[in-house]
PDB file of C-alpha atoms and ligand atoms in Angstrom:
ATOM      1  CA  MET L 464       0.000   0.000   0.000  1.00  0.00           C
ATOM      2  CA  ASN L 465       1.388   3.430  -0.833  1.00  0.00           C
ATOM      3  CA  ALA L 466       1.192   6.406   1.480  1.00  0.00           C
ATOM      4  CA  GLU L 467      -1.817   7.723  -0.311  1.00  0.00           C
ATOM      5  CA  GLY L 468      -3.561   4.422   0.210  1.00  0.00           C
ATOM      6  CA  LEU L 469      -2.711   4.540   3.877  1.00  0.00           C
ATOM      7  CA  LEU L 470      -4.082   8.026   4.209  1.00  0.00           C
ATOM      8  CA  ASN L 471      -7.294   7.037   2.523  1.00  0.00           C
ATOM      9  CA  ARG L 472      -7.637   4.202   4.946  1.00  0.00           C
ATOM     10  CA  ARG L 473      -7.161   6.260   8.065  1.00  0.00           C
ATOM     11  CA  GLN L 474     -10.869   6.785   8.344  1.00  0.00           C
ATOM     12  CA  ALA L 475     -11.359   3.057   8.180  1.00  0.00           C
ATOM     13  CA  CYS L 476      -9.183   2.190  11.119  1.00  0.00           C
ATOM     14  CA  TRP L 477     -11.229   3.948  13.758  1.00  0.00           C
ATOM     15  CA  HIS L 478     -12.294   0.753  15.482  1.00  0.00           C
ATOM     16  CA  LEU L 479      -8.707  -0.177  16.199  1.00  0.00           C
ATOM     17  CA  ALA L 480      -6.479   1.348  18.804  1.00  0.00           C
ATOM     18  CA  CYS L 481      -4.805   3.404  16.148  1.00  0.00           C
ATOM     19  CA  CYS L 482      -2.886   5.929  18.120  1.00  0.00           C
ATOM     20  CA  GLY L 483       0.529   5.122  19.377  1.00  0.00           C
ATOM     21  CA  GLY L 484       1.305   8.551  20.691  1.00  0.00           C
ATOM     22  CA  ALA L 485       4.364   7.196  22.425  1.00  0.00           C
ATOM     23  CA  LEU L 486       5.601  10.511  23.625  1.00  0.00           C
ATOM     24  CA  ALA L 487       4.417  14.035  23.499  1.00  0.00           C
ATOM     25  CA  LEU L 488       6.852  16.888  23.683  1.00  0.00           C
ATOM     26  CA  PRO L 489       6.216  19.364  26.448  1.00  0.00           C
ATOM     27  CA  THR L 490       5.177  22.664  24.908  1.00  0.00           C
ATOM     28  CA  SER L 491       8.242  24.377  26.284  1.00  0.00           C
ATOM     29  CA  ALA L 492      10.545  21.820  24.746  1.00  0.00           C
ATOM     30  CA  ALA L 493       9.843  22.511  21.135  1.00  0.00           C
ATOM     31  CA  SER L 494      10.055  25.798  19.326  1.00  0.00           C
ATOM     32  CA  GLN L 495       7.634  24.605  16.695  1.00  0.00           C
ATOM     33  CA  LYS L 496       3.952  24.289  17.399  1.00  0.00           C
ATOM     34  CA  VAL L 497       3.131  20.939  18.942  1.00  0.00           C
ATOM     35  CA  THR L 498       0.130  19.425  17.262  1.00  0.00           C
ATOM     36  CA  PRO L 499      -1.608  16.535  18.960  1.00  0.00           C
ATOM     37  CA  PHE L 500      -1.141  13.607  16.660  1.00  0.00           C
ATOM     38  CA  CYS L 501      -4.057  11.526  17.738  1.00  0.00           C
ATOM     39  CA  GLU L 502      -7.351  12.970  16.628  1.00  0.00           C
ATOM     40  CA  PHE L 503      -8.737   9.594  17.445  1.00  0.00           C
ATOM     41  CA  SER L 504     -11.993   8.879  19.178  1.00  0.00           C
ATOM     42  CA  VAL L 505     -13.776   5.598  19.643  1.00  0.00           C
ATOM     43  CA  THR L 506     -17.067   7.116  18.568  1.00  0.00           C
ATOM     44  CA  ARG L 507     -15.872   9.482  15.860  1.00  0.00           C
ATOM     45  CA  GLY L 508     -12.863   7.682  14.434  1.00  0.00           C
ATOM     46  CA  TRP L 509     -10.176   9.885  13.009  1.00  0.00           C
ATOM     47  CA  GLY L 510     -10.762  13.599  13.054  1.00  0.00           C
ATOM     48  CA  ALA L 511     -10.946  15.330   9.727  1.00  0.00           C
ATOM     49  CA  LYS L 512      -8.980  18.398  10.728  1.00  0.00           C
ATOM     50  CA  ARG L 513      -5.580  16.946  10.085  1.00  0.00           C
ATOM     51  CA  LYS L 514      -3.751  17.582   6.856  1.00  0.00           C
ATOM     52  CA  THR L 515      -3.042  14.401   5.002  1.00  0.00           C
ATOM     53  CA  GLU L 516       0.309  15.374   3.505  1.00  0.00           C
ATOM     54  CA  TYR L 517       2.353  14.543   6.554  1.00  0.00           C
ATOM     55  CA  ILE L 518       3.667  11.187   5.356  1.00  0.00           C
ATOM     56  CA  THR L 519       6.723  11.770   3.189  1.00  0.00           C
ATOM     57  CA  HIS L 520       7.403   8.261   1.997  1.00  0.00           C
ATOM     58  CA  ARG L 521       7.408   4.603   2.760  1.00  0.00           C
ATOM     59  CA  ALA L 522      10.847   3.672   4.083  1.00  0.00           C
ATOM     60  CA  GLY L 523      12.732   1.001   2.208  1.00  0.00           C
ATOM     61  CA  PRO L 524      15.144  -1.276   4.083  1.00  0.00           C
ATOM     62  CA  LYS L 525      18.104   1.079   3.590  1.00  0.00           C
ATOM     63  CA  ASP L 526      16.317   4.373   4.158  1.00  0.00           C
ATOM     64  CA  LYS L 527      18.758   7.117   5.099  1.00  0.00           C
ATOM     65  CA  SER L 528      16.716   7.915   8.202  1.00  0.00           C
ATOM     66  CA  GLY L 529      17.983   4.702   9.775  1.00  0.00           C
ATOM     67  CA  VAL L 530      14.494   3.844  11.032  1.00  0.00           C
ATOM     68  CA  PRO L 531      14.160   0.526   9.137  1.00  0.00           C
ATOM     69  CA  GLN L 532      17.603  -0.488  10.368  1.00  0.00           C
ATOM     70  CA  VAL L 533      16.563   0.222  13.969  1.00  0.00           C
ATOM     71  CA  VAL L 534      13.362  -1.725  13.394  1.00  0.00           C
ATOM     72  CA  ASN L 535      15.367  -4.632  12.059  1.00  0.00           C
ATOM     73  CA  SER L 536      17.661  -4.604  15.091  1.00  0.00           C
ATOM     74  CA  ILE L 537      14.626  -4.712  17.349  1.00  0.00           C
ATOM     75  CA  TYR L 538      13.199  -7.666  15.411  1.00  0.00           C
ATOM     76  CA  GLN L 539      16.481  -9.505  15.909  1.00  0.00           C
ATOM     77  CA  ALA L 540      16.613  -8.602  19.595  1.00  0.00           C
ATOM     78  CA  LEU L 541      13.113  -9.953  20.152  1.00  0.00           C
ATOM     79  CA  SER L 542      13.529 -12.878  17.747  1.00  0.00           C
ATOM     80  CA  ILE L 543      10.458 -11.850  15.807  1.00  0.00           C
ATOM     81  CA  LYS L 544       9.826 -11.360  12.121  1.00  0.00           C
ATOM     82  CA  PRO L 545       6.601  -9.467  11.731  1.00  0.00           C
ATOM     83  CA  GLN L 546       5.580  -7.827   8.474  1.00  0.00           C
ATOM     84  CA  ILE L 547       5.374  -4.190   9.397  1.00  0.00           C
ATOM     85  CA  GLU L 548       5.471  -1.357   6.906  1.00  0.00           C
ATOM     86  CA  ILE L 549       7.324   1.774   7.916  1.00  0.00           C
ATOM     87  CA  PHE L 550       6.226   5.227   6.853  1.00  0.00           C
ATOM     88  CA  LEU L 551       8.069   8.441   7.610  1.00  0.00           C
ATOM     89  CA  ALA L 552       6.316  11.668   8.467  1.00  0.00           C
ATOM     90  CA  GLU L 553       7.245  15.286   9.019  1.00  0.00           C
ATOM     91  CA  LYS L 554       6.068  17.891  11.505  1.00  0.00           C
ATOM     92  CA  GLU L 555       3.876  15.493  13.451  1.00  0.00           C
ATOM     93  CA  ASN L 556       5.948  15.416  16.627  1.00  0.00           C
ATOM     94  CA  ASN L 557       5.002  11.848  17.252  1.00  0.00           C
ATOM     95  CA  ALA L 558       5.122   8.259  16.172  1.00  0.00           C
ATOM     96  CA  PHE L 559       2.290   5.775  16.007  1.00  0.00           C
ATOM     97  CA  ALA L 560       1.310   2.224  15.253  1.00  0.00           C
ATOM     98  CA  THR L 561      -1.806   1.172  13.449  1.00  0.00           C
ATOM     99  CA  VAL L 562      -3.401  -1.553  11.402  1.00  0.00           C
ATOM    100  CA  ALA L 563      -4.986  -0.419   8.149  1.00  0.00           C
ATOM    101  CA  GLY L 564      -6.272  -2.547   5.336  1.00  0.00           C
ATOM    102  CA  GLY L 565      -4.994  -5.623   7.151  1.00  0.00           C
ATOM    103  CA  LYS L 566      -1.442  -4.236   7.166  1.00  0.00           C
ATOM    104  CA  ARG L 567       0.617  -3.501  10.219  1.00  0.00           C
ATOM    105  CA  ILE L 568       2.096  -0.045  10.019  1.00  0.00           C
ATOM    106  CA  ILE L 569       4.263   2.270  12.047  1.00  0.00           C
ATOM    107  CA  VAL L 570       4.655   5.936  11.243  1.00  0.00           C
ATOM    108  CA  VAL L 571       7.670   7.816  12.578  1.00  0.00           C
ATOM    109  CA  ASP L 572       8.474  11.508  12.457  1.00  0.00           C
ATOM    110  CA  VAL L 573      12.272  11.379  12.284  1.00  0.00           C
ATOM    111  CA  GLU L 574      12.761  14.936  13.472  1.00  0.00           C
ATOM    112  CA  PHE L 575      10.598  14.105  16.466  1.00  0.00           C
ATOM    113  CA  VAL L 576      12.637  11.094  17.531  1.00  0.00           C
ATOM    114  CA  GLU L 577      15.848  13.086  17.023  1.00  0.00           C
ATOM    115  CA  THR L 578      14.409  15.720  19.339  1.00  0.00           C
ATOM    116  CA  VAL L 579      13.580  12.989  21.836  1.00  0.00           C
ATOM    117  CA  ASN L 580      17.238  11.952  21.772  1.00  0.00           C
ATOM    118  CA  LYS L 581      18.369  15.508  22.411  1.00  0.00           C
ATOM    119  CA  LEU L 582      15.964  16.071  25.270  1.00  0.00           C
ATOM    120  CA  ALA L 583      16.581  12.679  26.840  1.00  0.00           C
ATOM    121  CA  LYS L 584      20.320  13.104  26.291  1.00  0.00           C
ATOM    122  CA  THR L 585      20.604   9.563  25.011  1.00  0.00           C
ATOM    123  CA  ASN L 586      20.265   7.981  21.587  1.00  0.00           C
ATOM    124  CA  TRP L 587      18.254   5.232  23.234  1.00  0.00           C
ATOM    125  CA  GLY L 588      15.341   7.697  23.319  1.00  0.00           C
ATOM    126  CA  ALA L 589      14.468   7.306  19.648  1.00  0.00           C
ATOM    127  CA  ILE L 590      14.977   3.566  19.847  1.00  0.00           C
ATOM    128  CA  GLN L 591      12.605   3.354  22.813  1.00  0.00           C
ATOM    129  CA  VAL L 592       9.944   5.258  20.872  1.00  0.00           C
ATOM    130  CA  ILE L 593      10.296   2.963  17.863  1.00  0.00           C
ATOM    131  CA  ALA L 594      10.411  -0.143  20.072  1.00  0.00           C
ATOM    132  CA  HIS L 595       7.244   1.065  21.790  1.00  0.00           C
ATOM    133  CA  GLU L 596       5.452   1.371  18.452  1.00  0.00           C
ATOM    134  CA  LEU L 597       6.586  -2.096  17.409  1.00  0.00           C
ATOM    135  CA  GLY L 598       5.474  -3.244  20.858  1.00  0.00           C
ATOM    136  CA  HIS L 599       1.920  -2.276  19.948  1.00  0.00           C
ATOM    137  CA  HIS L 600       2.091  -4.737  17.066  1.00  0.00           C
ATOM    138  CA  VAL L 601       3.749  -7.448  19.150  1.00  0.00           C
ATOM    139  CA  ALA L 602       1.184  -7.196  21.930  1.00  0.00           C
ATOM    140  CA  GLY L 603      -1.900  -6.641  19.821  1.00  0.00           C
ATOM    141  CA  PHE L 604      -4.173  -3.706  20.417  1.00  0.00           C
ATOM    142  CA  SER L 605      -6.033  -3.804  23.700  1.00  0.00           C
ATOM    143  CA  ALA L 606      -9.391  -2.051  23.842  1.00  0.00           C
ATOM    144  CA  ASP L 607      -8.171  -0.568  27.121  1.00  0.00           C
ATOM    145  CA  ARG L 608      -5.985   2.258  25.870  1.00  0.00           C
ATOM    146  CA  HIS L 609      -3.858   2.538  28.991  1.00  0.00           C
ATOM    147  CA  LYS L 610      -3.264  -1.199  28.990  1.00  0.00           C
ATOM    148  CA  ALA L 611      -2.340  -1.042  25.303  1.00  0.00           C
ATOM    149  CA  GLU L 612       0.278   1.604  26.080  1.00  0.00           C
ATOM    150  CA  LEU L 613       1.744  -0.313  29.004  1.00  0.00           C
ATOM    151  CA  ASN L 614       1.867  -3.488  26.905  1.00  0.00           C
ATOM    152  CA  ALA L 615       3.869  -1.612  24.271  1.00  0.00           C
ATOM    153  CA  ASP L 616       6.141  -0.150  26.941  1.00  0.00           C
ATOM    154  CA  TYR L 617       6.858  -3.617  28.316  1.00  0.00           C
ATOM    155  CA  TRP L 618       8.037  -4.813  24.905  1.00  0.00           C
ATOM    156  CA  SER L 619      10.183  -1.724  24.496  1.00  0.00           C
ATOM    157  CA  GLY L 620      11.906  -2.610  27.772  1.00  0.00           C
ATOM    158  CA  GLN L 621      12.468  -6.147  26.542  1.00  0.00           C
ATOM    159  CA  ALA L 622      13.944  -4.859  23.289  1.00  0.00           C
ATOM    160  CA  LEU L 623      16.160  -2.191  24.807  1.00  0.00           C
ATOM    161  CA  GLN L 624      17.792  -4.546  27.286  1.00  0.00           C
ATOM    162  CA  ARG L 625      18.451  -7.079  24.554  1.00  0.00           C
ATOM    163  CA  LEU L 626      19.958  -4.319  22.401  1.00  0.00           C
ATOM    164  CA  GLY L 627      22.299  -3.266  25.190  1.00  0.00           C
ATOM    165  CA  ALA L 628      20.621  -0.247  26.779  1.00  0.00           C
ATOM    166  CA  SER L 629      21.156   0.295  30.484  1.00  0.00           C
ATOM    167  CA  ARG L 630      18.079   0.171  32.723  1.00  0.00           C
ATOM    168  CA  ALA L 631      18.316   3.939  33.249  1.00  0.00           C
ATOM    169  CA  ALA L 632      18.733   4.678  29.528  1.00  0.00           C
ATOM    170  CA  ALA L 633      15.677   2.578  28.709  1.00  0.00           C
ATOM    171  CA  THR L 634      13.389   4.865  30.713  1.00  0.00           C
ATOM    172  CA  LYS L 635      15.153   8.171  30.165  1.00  0.00           C
ATOM    173  CA  ALA L 636      12.919   9.419  27.347  1.00  0.00           C
ATOM    174  CA  ILE L 637       9.703   8.591  29.147  1.00  0.00           C
ATOM    175  CA  MET L 638      10.916  10.195  32.371  1.00  0.00           C
ATOM    176  CA  VAL L 639      11.905  13.391  30.561  1.00  0.00           C
ATOM    177  CA  LEU L 640       8.928  13.605  28.197  1.00  0.00           C
ATOM    178  CA  GLY L 641       6.119  11.538  29.693  1.00  0.00           C
ATOM    179  CA  SER L 642       3.207  13.128  31.536  1.00  0.00           C
ATOM    180  CA  GLU L 643       3.122  13.512  35.318  1.00  0.00           C
ATOM    181  CA  GLY L 644      -0.430  12.247  35.539  1.00  0.00           C
ATOM    182  CA  ASP L 645      -2.551   9.886  33.476  1.00  0.00           C
ATOM    183  CA  THR L 646      -4.048  11.419  30.343  1.00  0.00           C
ATOM    184  CA  GLU L 647      -7.051  10.112  28.433  1.00  0.00           C
ATOM    185  CA  SER L 648      -4.792   8.225  26.061  1.00  0.00           C
ATOM    186  CA  HIS L 649      -1.669   7.470  28.059  1.00  0.00           C
ATOM    187  CA  PRO L 650      -0.717   6.405  31.582  1.00  0.00           C
ATOM    188  CA  SER L 651       1.608   8.690  33.532  1.00  0.00           C
ATOM    189  CA  LYS L 652       5.347   8.310  33.244  1.00  0.00           C
ATOM    190  CA  HIS L 653       5.260   6.973  36.803  1.00  0.00           C
ATOM    191  CA  ARG L 654       3.369   3.948  35.522  1.00  0.00           C
ATOM    192  CA  ARG L 655       5.128   3.708  32.193  1.00  0.00           C
ATOM    193  CA  ALA L 656       8.738   3.768  33.393  1.00  0.00           C
ATOM    194  CA  PRO L 657       8.257   0.853  35.841  1.00  0.00           C
ATOM    195  CA  THR L 658       6.628  -1.129  33.040  1.00  0.00           C
ATOM    196  CA  ILE L 659       9.599  -0.506  30.753  1.00  0.00           C
ATOM    197  CA  GLU L 660      11.837  -1.578  33.656  1.00  0.00           C
ATOM    198  CA  ARG L 661       9.779  -4.706  34.108  1.00  0.00           C
ATOM    199  CA  GLY L 662      10.384  -5.625  30.468  1.00  0.00           C
ATOM    200  CA  TRP L 663      14.062  -4.817  30.897  1.00  0.00           C
ATOM    201  CA  ASP L 664      14.312  -6.956  34.069  1.00  0.00           C
ATOM    202  CA  ASP L 665      12.485  -9.867  32.429  1.00  0.00           C
ATOM    203  CA  ALA L 666      14.880  -9.695  29.492  1.00  0.00           C
ATOM    204  CA  VAL L 667      17.814  -9.984  31.899  1.00  0.00           C
ATOM    205  CA  ALA L 668      16.172 -13.109  33.306  1.00  0.00           C
ATOM    206  CA  ASN L 669      15.436 -14.219  29.722  1.00  0.00           C
ATOM    207  CA  LYS L 670      11.726 -14.536  30.375  1.00  0.00           C
ATOM    208  CA  ILE L 671       8.626 -13.003  28.866  1.00  0.00           C
ATOM    209  CA  ASP L 672       5.505 -12.055  30.766  1.00  0.00           C
ATOM    210  CA  TYR L 673       2.655 -12.769  28.362  1.00  0.00           C
ATOM    211  CA  SER L 674       0.210 -10.835  30.486  1.00  0.00           C
ATOM    212  CA  PHE L 675       1.545  -7.874  28.470  1.00  0.00           C
ATOM    213  CA  CYS L 676      -0.009  -9.398  25.370  1.00  0.00           C
ATOM    214  CA  GLU L 677      -3.484  -9.480  23.957  1.00  0.00           C
ATOM    215  CA  ASP L 678      -2.902 -12.058  21.262  1.00  0.00           C
ATOM    216  CA  CYS L 679       0.787 -12.657  20.760  1.00  0.00           C
ATOM    217  CA  ARG L 680       0.853 -16.370  21.380  1.00  0.00           C
TER     218      ARG L 680
HETATM  219 ZN1   ZN R1403       1.688   3.801  22.219  1.00  0.00          ZN
END
C-alpha cells in the first residue's frame, strides 16, 4: 500500500487502537507548534482536521533515516519477524502504530525522535519510541488504551535490554517527556517507566511475561 492508500484508509481504522502517541513533547521543549497527533476517538474515528500530507514516503530497508535499520535490530533482539510497513512523516511530533487494510504499520516523524534523543540526552530515546510502536504490534491492540500503552512499553523494555541499553537509559525518554499524571490516552510516566523496567528486568532473566499481550501467542 502506498502512502496515499494509507491516508485514505485512516478513516477506516477507527475501530482499532490506532494511536501510538508514544511521547508528546512538552510545549516548552519545542520551538515549533506541537500538534496533537491523535485525533482519534472511539465514537468518531479519526478527526478530519488533520492535513493528510504529513507522510513523506514509505521507508525502504536502507532508508537514510535509519528507522528501518533500527526496526530490524529490534526484530532480531526480540527474535520476531513481523511484516510491518514503515512510513516516515514530518512535523507530526510523534510516532504511532496502526493496522490499516490488514497491514501492520508504524509511522515515525524522524525529526521528532531526534528531538527525543536531544531532550533525553541519550540515543536510546528514539529507539525506545520505535520499540514502543513495534510493541503495539507485538502485543496486539487492547481495547483498554492505557493497557495497550503499558503493553507496548513492556516490549520496548524487553527490546532495549536485549539491544544493550542500560536500565536507566531505557526509561530516560519517558521520564523526561512523559506526563506527570494519566491522560485520556496514556498512563503517567510513573506507571510507564516501571513497566519498561519490568520488560528490561524480564529480558535480563530471559523470560517473557505474556500478560503484556493481547494475542501474541
Ligand atoms: Zn503507544
